Amino acid sequence: KSGLDPGGAWHAWGMACLKAGNLSSAREKFNRCLKPPMDLNQLNHGSRLVQDVIQYLESTVKPILIADDDYFATLRELEATLRTRSLSLEMMCEGKIQHNSYYQECLFYLHSYGTNLAIISFYMRHDCMREALLHLLNKESPSEVFIEGVFIPSYESGKLHMLENLLETIDPGLESWGAYLIAACKYLQRKSYYHILYELQQFMKDHVRAAMTCIRFFTHGAKSYTELGGKQTWLLKIKDHLKVYLQEVSRSSGRKKIKCTFRKKMSATDVSRHISTVDLQMEVTKFLHQCENSGTSHMTGSSLPTLFGNNNMKMDVACKVMLEGKNVEEGFGIAFRVLQDFQLEATEVYSKVAKQLVKQQKYNEIRQLLKCVSESGVAAKNDGDNIILNCLNEFKSIPTEDLDNLIQDMDSDENKIQAYVMCNKLRSAYLVSVRQEKSRAVQLVQHVRQLAEISGDDVVKAICAQWL
């Protein structure tokens, strides 16, 4: 008469029937007020009313002390059991759920009015993981339901291995679980749960991604190569994963191709290249580890470069290896291989090293660097000269004798003149200029005279004028 919503009254009446043990009447009353969700895959446990019903039924279940508990069931419970036995038979869980009418009643309400997440969570709460997984597959639920309902409860309760075993039992090839497993990996990466991620990738036999996770274990958080030296087992694991992947690729190429959609693929050439990178990183780690331990290491930086970074980081590795040994020559071989393997801009790296040596006042080492570069067999004609020219910006800090020695080491007279001009050594620039072929010498001397005029060097200006 008053036009109020009768839903609340029906719900209260249904709850009263449940508490009185009258399960069939409760169903009838709840049928008037409970409605199935619009979207079965929504990420919640359905309406509050349904959750109240399930909560009450679960709290009412008496612990099963002996297997023949049915003998002690009341007549009303037996009647309800017979009524609900037909419900979800394919989902029946061995043990207590199958033999208890209250659990069966829960399933009735969940299947009638609950979401897929609510049903799966119910199975998981009562140790029926297999049923939870089968329900997930049968309903083709999205990955989020798997993560929330199955995966998170499994690893939080230490049952990840049990989950893995069941996934494999239901589908030995894991293909039907592919999308769910990839979603689980992404979730773990977002949460930075890398140890669980690595375990899952090994279970998935996703060797390429497992190798990538090992790279993260090797590089993350290390502040020195002494620390990286203690983490070299991860480098061995990377190699193992990549080698196993190569074996699997070569085995499957001989057979009919098995379609695998979720494991990361990579060409055999790329995998071999990555294995070479790991080998080279092992050499770099061993060398720099020894340098740090023997006290020859001078460089300190906020980030620790490895060969797993971008090209700039790889160039930093090459520089570090040349600068941290007893001398440049000691690390040059490894650095040269880094430059060759990754096709890096060698002159840029050598110039960076030369500038660092100027800062460290190791001018003889610069000459040793030039010797190594020229003996490497791949240096272009002017590479050595360019290295010296690039480090002459710091000429004010270089003692005169060392500066003269460096410039005299240059191959090209033109470059020597340029170097002397950069260092304001106009007399030396004049002396090299006059040795050139006549027409070129005139141009060079005129240029030196102009510079002398600008800088107010009357002596050099007069000498140039006299020669001209």
mmCIF file with all atom_site columns, C-alpha atoms in Angstrom, residues 228-422:
data_model
loop_
_atom_site.group_PDB
_atom_site.id
_atom_site.type_symbol
_atom_site.label_atom_id
_atom_site.label_alt_id
_atom_site.label_comp_id
_atom_site.label_asym_id
_atom_site.label_entity_id
_atom_site.label_seq_id
_atom_site.pdbx_PDB_ins_code
_atom_site.Cartn_x
_atom_site.Cartn_y
_atom_site.Cartn_z
_atom_site.occupancy
_atom_site.B_iso_or_equiv
_atom_site.pdbx_formal_charge
_atom_site.auth_seq_id
_atom_site.auth_comp_id
_atom_site.auth_asym_id
_atom_site.auth_atom_id
_atom_site.pdbx_PDB_model_num
ATOM 1   C CA . LEU A 1 228 ? 78.464  -7.784  -10.052 1.00 0.00 ? 228 LEU A CA 1
ATOM 2   C CA . GLY A 1 229 ? 81.337  -10.243 -9.646  1.00 0.00 ? 229 GLY A CA 1
ATOM 3   C CA . GLY A 1 230 ? 79.303  -11.936 -6.923  1.00 0.00 ? 230 GLY A CA 1
ATOM 4   C CA . LYS A 1 231 ? 76.237  -12.152 -9.174  1.00 0.00 ? 231 LYS A CA 1
ATOM 5   C CA . GLN A 1 232 ? 77.857  -13.962 -12.105 1.00 0.00 ? 232 GLN A CA 1
ATOM 6   C CA . THR A 1 233 ? 75.743  -17.082 -11.555 1.00 0.00 ? 233 THR A CA 1
ATOM 7   C CA . TRP A 1 234 ? 72.883  -15.091 -13.160 1.00 0.00 ? 234 TRP A CA 1
ATOM 8   C CA . LEU A 1 235 ? 74.988  -14.742 -16.317 1.00 0.00 ? 235 LEU A CA 1
ATOM 9   C CA . LEU A 1 236 ? 75.385  -18.532 -16.423 1.00 0.00 ? 236 LEU A CA 1
ATOM 10  C CA . LYS A 1 237 ? 71.622  -18.929 -16.004 1.00 0.00 ? 237 LYS A CA 1
ATOM 11  C CA . ILE A 1 238 ? 70.987  -16.508 -18.903 1.00 0.00 ? 238 ILE A CA 1
ATOM 12  C CA . LYS A 1 239 ? 73.235  -18.657 -21.111 1.00 0.00 ? 239 LYS A CA 1
ATOM 13  C CA . ASP A 1 240 ? 71.509  -21.861 -19.967 1.00 0.00 ? 240 ASP A CA 1
ATOM 14  C CA . HIS A 1 241 ? 68.052  -20.494 -20.836 1.00 0.00 ? 241 HIS A CA 1
ATOM 15  C CA . LEU A 1 242 ? 69.175  -19.293 -24.263 1.00 0.00 ? 242 LEU A CA 1
ATOM 16  C CA . LYS A 1 243 ? 70.930  -22.580 -25.048 1.00 0.00 ? 243 LYS A CA 1
ATOM 17  C CA . VAL A 1 244 ? 67.838  -24.600 -24.075 1.00 0.00 ? 244 VAL A CA 1
ATOM 18  C CA . TYR A 1 245 ? 65.730  -22.296 -26.278 1.00 0.00 ? 245 TYR A CA 1
ATOM 19  C CA . LEU A 1 246 ? 68.117  -22.876 -29.222 1.00 0.00 ? 246 LEU A CA 1
ATOM 20  C CA . GLN A 1 247 ? 67.881  -26.660 -28.723 1.00 0.00 ? 247 GLN A CA 1
ATOM 21  C CA . GLU A 1 248 ? 64.076  -26.503 -28.660 1.00 0.00 ? 248 GLU A CA 1
ATOM 22  C CA . VAL A 1 249 ? 63.986  -24.356 -31.813 1.00 0.00 ? 249 VAL A CA 1
ATOM 23  C CA . SER A 1 250 ? 66.294  -26.759 -33.682 1.00 0.00 ? 250 SER A CA 1
ATOM 24  C CA . ARG A 1 251 ? 64.254  -29.785 -32.490 1.00 0.00 ? 251 ARG A CA 1
ATOM 25  C CA . SER A 1 252 ? 60.910  -28.280 -33.510 1.00 0.00 ? 252 SER A CA 1
ATOM 26  C CA . SER A 1 253 ? 62.227  -27.126 -36.918 1.00 0.00 ? 253 SER A CA 1
ATOM 27  C CA . GLY A 1 254 ? 62.709  -30.797 -37.877 1.00 0.00 ? 254 GLY A CA 1
ATOM 28  C CA . ARG A 1 255 ? 59.185  -31.751 -36.814 1.00 0.00 ? 255 ARG A CA 1
ATOM 29  C CA . LYS A 1 256 ? 55.792  -30.442 -37.780 1.00 0.00 ? 256 LYS A CA 1
ATOM 30  C CA . LYS A 1 257 ? 55.511  -26.971 -36.276 1.00 0.00 ? 257 LYS A CA 1
ATOM 31  C CA . ILE A 1 258 ? 53.586  -26.860 -33.007 1.00 0.00 ? 258 ILE A CA 1
ATOM 32  C CA . LYS A 1 259 ? 51.730  -23.606 -32.682 1.00 0.00 ? 259 LYS A CA 1
ATOM 33  C CA . CYS A 1 260 ? 52.748  -21.873 -29.471 1.00 0.00 ? 260 CYS A CA 1
ATOM 34  C CA . THR A 1 261 ? 51.229  -18.480 -28.985 1.00 0.00 ? 261 THR A CA 1
ATOM 35  C CA . PHE A 1 262 ? 52.430  -17.276 -25.603 1.00 0.00 ? 262 PHE A CA 1
ATOM 36  C CA . ARG A 1 263 ? 56.162  -18.056 -25.319 1.00 0.00 ? 263 ARG A CA 1
ATOM 37  C CA . LYS A 1 264 ? 58.456  -15.308 -26.582 1.00 0.00 ? 264 LYS A CA 1
ATOM 38  C CA . LYS A 1 265 ? 60.122  -16.122 -29.881 1.00 0.00 ? 265 LYS A CA 1
ATOM 39  C CA . MET A 1 266 ? 63.497  -15.018 -31.191 1.00 0.00 ? 266 MET A CA 1
ATOM 40  C CA . SER A 1 267 ? 65.556  -15.914 -34.243 1.00 0.00 ? 267 SER A CA 1
ATOM 41  C CA . ALA A 1 268 ? 68.478  -18.308 -33.751 1.00 0.00 ? 268 ALA A CA 1
ATOM 42  C CA . THR A 1 269 ? 70.843  -15.545 -34.976 1.00 0.00 ? 269 THR A CA 1
ATOM 43  C CA . ASP A 1 270 ? 69.594  -13.131 -32.314 1.00 0.00 ? 270 ASP A CA 1
ATOM 44  C CA . VAL A 1 271 ? 69.860  -15.768 -29.586 1.00 0.00 ? 271 VAL A CA 1
ATOM 45  C CA . SER A 1 272 ? 73.461  -16.573 -30.605 1.00 0.00 ? 272 SER A CA 1
ATOM 46  C CA . ARG A 1 273 ? 74.269  -12.852 -30.541 1.00 0.00 ? 273 ARG A CA 1
ATOM 47  C CA . HIS A 1 274 ? 72.829  -12.566 -27.023 1.00 0.00 ? 274 HIS A CA 1
ATOM 48  C CA . ILE A 1 275 ? 74.922  -15.548 -25.881 1.00 0.00 ? 275 ILE A CA 1
ATOM 49  C CA . SER A 1 276 ? 78.042  -13.751 -27.232 1.00 0.00 ? 276 SER A CA 1
ATOM 50  C CA . THR A 1 277 ? 76.987  -10.616 -25.298 1.00 0.00 ? 277 THR A CA 1
ATOM 51  C CA . VAL A 1 278 ? 76.738  -12.673 -22.090 1.00 0.00 ? 278 VAL A CA 1
ATOM 52  C CA . ASP A 1 279 ? 80.213  -14.184 -22.712 1.00 0.00 ? 279 ASP A CA 1
ATOM 53  C CA . LEU A 1 280 ? 81.665  -10.714 -23.254 1.00 0.00 ? 280 LEU A CA 1
ATOM 54  C CA . GLN A 1 281 ? 79.890  -9.353  -20.151 1.00 0.00 ? 281 GLN A CA 1
ATOM 55  C CA . MET A 1 282 ? 81.457  -12.198 -18.152 1.00 0.00 ? 282 MET A CA 1
ATOM 56  C CA . GLU A 1 283 ? 84.906  -11.115 -19.350 1.00 0.00 ? 283 GLU A CA 1
ATOM 57  C CA . VAL A 1 284 ? 84.162  -7.453  -18.582 1.00 0.00 ? 284 VAL A CA 1
ATOM 58  C CA . THR A 1 285 ? 82.857  -8.367  -15.111 1.00 0.00 ? 285 THR A CA 1
ATOM 59  C CA . LYS A 1 286 ? 85.878  -10.530 -14.309 1.00 0.00 ? 286 LYS A CA 1
ATOM 60  C CA . PHE A 1 287 ? 88.319  -7.823  -15.502 1.00 0.00 ? 287 PHE A CA 1
ATOM 61  C CA . LEU A 1 288 ? 86.660  -4.871  -13.725 1.00 0.00 ? 288 LEU A CA 1
ATOM 62  C CA . HIS A 1 289 ? 86.121  -6.970  -10.590 1.00 0.00 ? 289 HIS A CA 1
ATOM 63  C CA . GLN A 1 290 ? 89.899  -7.623  -10.470 1.00 0.00 ? 290 GLN A CA 1
ATOM 64  C CA . CYS A 1 291 ? 90.631  -3.914  -11.108 1.00 0.00 ? 291 CYS A CA 1
ATOM 65  C CA . GLU A 1 292 ? 88.408  -2.842  -8.211  1.00 0.00 ? 292 GLU A CA 1
ATOM 66  C CA . ASN A 1 293 ? 89.952  -5.425  -5.899  1.00 0.00 ? 293 ASN A CA 1
ATOM 67  C CA . SER A 1 294 ? 93.536  -4.468  -6.828  1.00 0.00 ? 294 SER A CA 1
ATOM 68  C CA . GLY A 1 295 ? 92.797  -0.752  -6.308  1.00 0.00 ? 295 GLY A CA 1
ATOM 69  C CA . THR A 1 296 ? 93.564  0.416   -9.875  1.00 0.00 ? 296 THR A CA 1
ATOM 70  C CA . SER A 1 297 ? 89.944  1.541   -10.346 1.00 0.00 ? 297 SER A CA 1
ATOM 71  C CA . HIS A 1 298 ? 89.510  5.349   -10.475 1.00 0.00 ? 298 HIS A CA 1
ATOM 72  C CA . MET A 1 299 ? 86.068  5.927   -11.933 1.00 0.00 ? 299 MET A CA 1
ATOM 73  C CA . THR A 1 300 ? 82.976  6.389   -9.835  1.00 0.00 ? 300 THR A CA 1
ATOM 74  C CA . GLY A 1 301 ? 79.541  7.020   -11.275 1.00 0.00 ? 301 GLY A CA 1
ATOM 75  C CA . SER A 1 302 ? 75.941  6.932   -10.175 1.00 0.00 ? 302 SER A CA 1
ATOM 76  C CA . SER A 1 303 ? 74.968  4.182   -12.632 1.00 0.00 ? 303 SER A CA 1
ATOM 77  C CA . LEU A 1 304 ? 76.935  1.034   -13.357 1.00 0.00 ? 304 LEU A CA 1
ATOM 78  C CA . PRO A 1 305 ? 77.233  0.413   -17.109 1.00 0.00 ? 305 PRO A CA 1
ATOM 79  C CA . THR A 1 306 ? 76.770  -3.108  -18.516 1.00 0.00 ? 306 THR A CA 1
ATOM 80  C CA . LEU A 1 307 ? 76.474  -4.530  -22.027 1.00 0.00 ? 307 LEU A CA 1
ATOM 81  C CA . PHE A 1 308 ? 72.728  -5.091  -21.468 1.00 0.00 ? 308 PHE A CA 1
ATOM 82  C CA . GLY A 1 309 ? 71.970  -1.365  -21.792 1.00 0.00 ? 309 GLY A CA 1
ATOM 83  C CA . ASN A 1 310 ? 71.673  0.891   -24.850 1.00 0.00 ? 310 ASN A CA 1
ATOM 84  C CA . ASN A 1 311 ? 74.601  1.877   -27.113 1.00 0.00 ? 311 ASN A CA 1
ATOM 85  C CA . ASN A 1 312 ? 75.622  4.814   -24.894 1.00 0.00 ? 312 ASN A CA 1
ATOM 86  C CA . MET A 1 313 ? 75.902  2.446   -21.934 1.00 0.00 ? 313 MET A CA 1
ATOM 87  C CA . LYS A 1 314 ? 77.955  -0.022  -24.004 1.00 0.00 ? 314 LYS A CA 1
ATOM 88  C CA . MET A 1 315 ? 80.309  2.831   -24.950 1.00 0.00 ? 315 MET A CA 1
ATOM 89  C CA . ASP A 1 316 ? 80.626  3.621   -21.231 1.00 0.00 ? 316 ASP A CA 1
ATOM 90  C CA . VAL A 1 317 ? 81.623  -0.020  -20.631 1.00 0.00 ? 317 VAL A CA 1
ATOM 91  C CA . ALA A 1 318 ? 84.355  0.227   -23.309 1.00 0.00 ? 318 ALA A CA 1
ATOM 92  C CA . CYS A 1 319 ? 85.659  3.476   -21.728 1.00 0.00 ? 319 CYS A CA 1
ATOM 93  C CA . LYS A 1 320 ? 85.576  1.985   -18.225 1.00 0.00 ? 320 LYS A CA 1
ATOM 94  C CA . VAL A 1 321 ? 87.526  -1.107  -19.289 1.00 0.00 ? 321 VAL A CA 1
ATOM 95  C CA . MET A 1 322 ? 90.306  1.006   -20.899 1.00 0.00 ? 322 MET A CA 1
ATOM 96  C CA . LEU A 1 323 ? 90.552  3.430   -17.988 1.00 0.00 ? 323 LEU A CA 1
ATOM 97  C CA . GLU A 1 324 ? 90.403  1.081   -15.013 1.00 0.00 ? 324 GLU A CA 1
ATOM 98  C CA . GLY A 1 325 ? 93.283  -1.285  -15.727 1.00 0.00 ? 325 GLY A CA 1
ATOM 99  C CA . LYS A 1 326 ? 96.934  -0.730  -14.759 1.00 0.00 ? 326 LYS A CA 1
ATOM 100 C CA . ASN A 1 327 ? 97.258  0.985   -18.134 1.00 0.00 ? 327 ASN A CA 1
ATOM 101 C CA . VAL A 1 328 ? 95.193  1.500   -21.307 1.00 0.00 ? 328 VAL A CA 1
ATOM 102 C CA . GLU A 1 329 ? 96.763  -1.483  -23.059 1.00 0.00 ? 329 GLU A CA 1
ATOM 103 C CA . GLU A 1 330 ? 95.612  -3.938  -20.369 1.00 0.00 ? 330 GLU A CA 1
ATOM 104 C CA . GLY A 1 331 ? 91.908  -3.384  -21.088 1.00 0.00 ? 331 GLY A CA 1
ATOM 105 C CA . PHE A 1 332 ? 92.143  -2.370  -24.743 1.00 0.00 ? 332 PHE A CA 1
ATOM 106 C CA . GLY A 1 333 ? 91.563  -5.883  -26.119 1.00 0.00 ? 333 GLY A CA 1
ATOM 107 C CA . ILE A 1 334 ? 88.215  -6.331  -24.303 1.00 0.00 ? 334 ILE A CA 1
ATOM 108 C CA . ALA A 1 335 ? 87.142  -2.749  -25.123 1.00 0.00 ? 335 ALA A CA 1
ATOM 109 C CA . PHE A 1 336 ? 88.008  -3.273  -28.789 1.00 0.00 ? 336 PHE A CA 1
ATOM 110 C CA . ARG A 1 337 ? 85.807  -6.393  -28.910 1.00 0.00 ? 337 ARG A CA 1
ATOM 111 C CA . VAL A 1 338 ? 82.933  -4.424  -27.342 1.00 0.00 ? 338 VAL A CA 1
ATOM 112 C CA . LEU A 1 339 ? 83.303  -1.751  -30.034 1.00 0.00 ? 339 LEU A CA 1
ATOM 113 C CA . GLN A 1 340 ? 83.468  -4.349  -32.819 1.00 0.00 ? 340 GLN A CA 1
ATOM 114 C CA . ASP A 1 341 ? 80.642  -6.625  -31.575 1.00 0.00 ? 341 ASP A CA 1
ATOM 115 C CA . PHE A 1 342 ? 78.163  -3.764  -31.204 1.00 0.00 ? 342 PHE A CA 1
ATOM 116 C CA . GLN A 1 343 ? 79.511  -1.665  -34.110 1.00 0.00 ? 343 GLN A CA 1
ATOM 117 C CA . LEU A 1 344 ? 79.938  1.370   -31.872 1.00 0.00 ? 344 LEU A CA 1
ATOM 118 C CA . GLU A 1 345 ? 81.477  4.709   -32.872 1.00 0.00 ? 345 GLU A CA 1
ATOM 119 C CA . ALA A 1 346 ? 85.102  3.877   -31.995 1.00 0.00 ? 346 ALA A CA 1
ATOM 120 C CA . THR A 1 347 ? 86.623  7.390   -32.441 1.00 0.00 ? 347 THR A CA 1
ATOM 121 C CA . GLU A 1 348 ? 84.029  8.852   -30.075 1.00 0.00 ? 348 GLU A CA 1
ATOM 122 C CA . VAL A 1 349 ? 84.925  6.274   -27.401 1.00 0.00 ? 349 VAL A CA 1
ATOM 123 C CA . TYR A 1 350 ? 88.691  6.767   -27.836 1.00 0.00 ? 350 TYR A CA 1
ATOM 124 C CA . SER A 1 351 ? 88.224  10.556  -27.597 1.00 0.00 ? 351 SER A CA 1
ATOM 125 C CA . LYS A 1 352 ? 86.238  10.175  -24.353 1.00 0.00 ? 352 LYS A CA 1
ATOM 126 C CA . VAL A 1 353 ? 89.029  8.013   -22.936 1.00 0.00 ? 353 VAL A CA 1
ATOM 127 C CA . ALA A 1 354 ? 91.682  10.553  -24.020 1.00 0.00 ? 354 ALA A CA 1
ATOM 128 C CA . LYS A 1 355 ? 89.783  13.387  -22.289 1.00 0.00 ? 355 LYS A CA 1
ATOM 129 C CA . GLN A 1 356 ? 89.593  11.347  -19.076 1.00 0.00 ? 356 GLN A CA 1
ATOM 130 C CA . LEU A 1 357 ? 93.357  10.648  -19.284 1.00 0.00 ? 357 LEU A CA 1
ATOM 131 C CA . VAL A 1 358 ? 93.995  14.403  -19.614 1.00 0.00 ? 358 VAL A CA 1
ATOM 132 C CA . LYS A 1 359 ? 91.947  14.949  -16.434 1.00 0.00 ? 359 LYS A CA 1
ATOM 133 C CA . GLN A 1 360 ? 93.981  12.222  -14.701 1.00 0.00 ? 360 GLN A CA 1
ATOM 134 C CA . GLN A 1 361 ? 97.204  13.839  -16.090 1.00 0.00 ? 361 GLN A CA 1
ATOM 135 C CA . LYS A 1 362 ? 98.259  10.534  -17.687 1.00 0.00 ? 362 LYS A CA 1
ATOM 136 C CA . TYR A 1 363 ? 99.687  11.998  -20.893 1.00 0.00 ? 363 TYR A CA 1
ATOM 137 C CA . ASN A 1 364 ? 101.896 8.992   -21.692 1.00 0.00 ? 364 ASN A CA 1
ATOM 138 C CA . GLU A 1 365 ? 98.779  6.816   -21.513 1.00 0.00 ? 365 GLU A CA 1
ATOM 139 C CA . ILE A 1 366 ? 97.235  8.919   -24.317 1.00 0.00 ? 366 ILE A CA 1
ATOM 140 C CA . ARG A 1 367 ? 100.256 8.066   -26.481 1.00 0.00 ? 367 ARG A CA 1
ATOM 141 C CA . GLN A 1 368 ? 99.816  4.395   -25.545 1.00 0.00 ? 368 GLN A CA 1
ATOM 142 C CA . LEU A 1 369 ? 96.126  4.650   -26.529 1.00 0.00 ? 369 LEU A CA 1
ATOM 143 C CA . LEU A 1 370 ? 97.143  6.041   -29.954 1.00 0.00 ? 370 LEU A CA 1
ATOM 144 C CA . LYS A 1 371 ? 99.601  3.163   -30.390 1.00 0.00 ? 371 LYS A CA 1
ATOM 145 C CA . CYS A 1 372 ? 96.861  0.595   -29.544 1.00 0.00 ? 372 CYS A CA 1
ATOM 146 C CA . VAL A 1 373 ? 94.419  2.266   -31.950 1.00 0.00 ? 373 VAL A CA 1
ATOM 147 C CA . SER A 1 374 ? 96.896  2.305   -34.842 1.00 0.00 ? 374 SER A CA 1
ATOM 148 C CA . GLU A 1 375 ? 97.864  -1.350  -34.188 1.00 0.00 ? 375 GLU A CA 1
ATOM 149 C CA . SER A 1 376 ? 94.202  -2.474  -34.019 1.00 0.00 ? 376 SER A CA 1
ATOM 150 C CA . GLY A 1 377 ? 94.171  -2.738  -37.824 1.00 0.00 ? 377 GLY A CA 1
ATOM 151 C CA . VAL A 1 378 ? 90.797  -1.056  -38.338 1.00 0.00 ? 378 VAL A CA 1
ATOM 152 C CA . ALA A 1 379 ? 91.698  2.569   -37.582 1.00 0.00 ? 379 ALA A CA 1
ATOM 153 C CA . ALA A 1 380 ? 91.198  5.105   -40.381 1.00 0.00 ? 380 ALA A CA 1
ATOM 154 C CA . LYS A 1 381 ? 94.132  7.331   -41.428 1.00 0.00 ? 381 LYS A CA 1
ATOM 155 C CA . ASN A 1 382 ? 93.188  10.346  -39.302 1.00 0.00 ? 382 ASN A CA 1
ATOM 156 C CA . ASP A 1 383 ? 91.719  8.530   -36.269 1.00 0.00 ? 383 ASP A CA 1
ATOM 157 C CA . GLY A 1 384 ? 94.772  9.120   -34.074 1.00 0.00 ? 384 GLY A CA 1
ATOM 158 C CA . ASP A 1 385 ? 94.969  12.804  -35.054 1.00 0.00 ? 385 ASP A CA 1
ATOM 159 C CA . ASN A 1 386 ? 91.239  13.292  -34.333 1.00 0.00 ? 386 ASN A CA 1
ATOM 160 C CA . ILE A 1 387 ? 91.621  11.742  -30.875 1.00 0.00 ? 387 ILE A CA 1
ATOM 161 C CA . ILE A 1 388 ? 94.365  14.267  -30.032 1.00 0.00 ? 388 ILE A CA 1
ATOM 162 C CA . LEU A 1 389 ? 92.418  17.198  -31.523 1.00 0.00 ? 389 LEU A CA 1
ATOM 163 C CA . ASN A 1 390 ? 89.345  16.210  -29.456 1.00 0.00 ? 390 ASN A CA 1
ATOM 164 C CA . CYS A 1 391 ? 91.261  16.286  -26.179 1.00 0.00 ? 391 CYS A CA 1
ATOM 165 C CA . LEU A 1 392 ? 93.095  19.574  -26.887 1.00 0.00 ? 392 LEU A CA 1
ATOM 166 C CA . ASN A 1 393 ? 90.110  21.556  -25.611 1.00 0.00 ? 393 ASN A CA 1
ATOM 167 C CA . GLU A 1 394 ? 91.678  20.857  -22.219 1.00 0.00 ? 394 GLU A CA 1
ATOM 168 C CA . PHE A 1 395 ? 95.123  22.094  -23.425 1.00 0.00 ? 395 PHE A CA 1
ATOM 169 C CA . LYS A 1 396 ? 95.445  24.739  -20.673 1.00 0.00 ? 396 LYS A CA 1
ATOM 170 C CA . SER A 1 397 ? 95.820  21.956  -18.109 1.00 0.00 ? 397 SER A CA 1
ATOM 171 C CA . ILE A 1 398 ? 98.430  20.045  -20.175 1.00 0.00 ? 398 ILE A CA 1
ATOM 172 C CA . PRO A 1 399 ? 102.116 20.869  -19.414 1.00 0.00 ? 399 PRO A CA 1
ATOM 173 C CA . THR A 1 400 ? 103.957 22.372  -22.412 1.00 0.00 ? 400 THR A CA 1
ATOM 174 C CA . GLU A 1 401 ? 106.336 19.451  -22.940 1.00 0.00 ? 401 GLU A CA 1
ATOM 175 C CA . ASP A 1 402 ? 103.533 16.855  -22.902 1.00 0.00 ? 402 ASP A CA 1
ATOM 176 C CA . LEU A 1 403 ? 101.451 19.041  -25.202 1.00 0.00 ? 403 LEU A CA 1
ATOM 177 C CA . ASP A 1 404 ? 104.312 19.306  -27.736 1.00 0.00 ? 404 ASP A CA 1
ATOM 178 C CA . ASN A 1 405 ? 104.884 15.544  -27.572 1.00 0.00 ? 405 ASN A CA 1
ATOM 179 C CA . LEU A 1 406 ? 101.201 14.844  -28.296 1.00 0.00 ? 406 LEU A CA 1
ATOM 180 C CA . ILE A 1 407 ? 101.056 17.223  -31.252 1.00 0.00 ? 407 ILE A CA 1
ATOM 181 C CA . GLN A 1 408 ? 104.325 15.862  -32.704 1.00 0.00 ? 408 GLN A CA 1
ATOM 182 C CA . ASP A 1 409 ? 102.787 12.361  -32.566 1.00 0.00 ? 409 ASP A CA 1
ATOM 183 C CA . MET A 1 410 ? 100.196 13.450  -35.120 1.00 0.00 ? 410 MET A CA 1
ATOM 184 C CA . ASP A 1 411 ? 100.509 12.087  -38.660 1.00 0.00 ? 411 ASP A CA 1
ATOM 185 C CA . SER A 1 412 ? 99.203  14.967  -40.765 1.00 0.00 ? 412 SER A CA 1
ATOM 186 C CA . ASP A 1 413 ? 100.968 18.350  -40.917 1.00 0.00 ? 413 ASP A CA 1
ATOM 187 C CA . GLU A 1 414 ? 97.617  20.048  -41.568 1.00 0.00 ? 414 GLU A CA 1
ATOM 188 C CA . ASN A 1 415 ? 96.298  18.561  -38.296 1.00 0.00 ? 415 ASN A CA 1
ATOM 189 C CA . LYS A 1 416 ? 99.486  19.637  -36.464 1.00 0.00 ? 416 LYS A CA 1
ATOM 190 C CA . ILE A 1 417 ? 98.973  23.214  -37.655 1.00 0.00 ? 417 ILE A CA 1
ATOM 191 C CA . GLN A 1 418 ? 95.316  23.061  -36.525 1.00 0.00 ? 418 GLN A CA 1
ATOM 192 C CA . ALA A 1 419 ? 96.434  21.735  -33.130 1.00 0.00 ? 419 ALA A CA 1
ATOM 193 C CA . TYR A 1 420 ? 99.084  24.456  -32.653 1.00 0.00 ? 420 TYR A CA 1
ATOM 194 C CA . VAL A 1 421 ? 96.548  27.124  -33.609 1.00 0.00 ? 421 VAL A CA 1
ATOM 195 C CA . MET A 1 422 ? 94.033  25.681  -31.066 1.00 0.00 ? 422 MET A CA 1
#
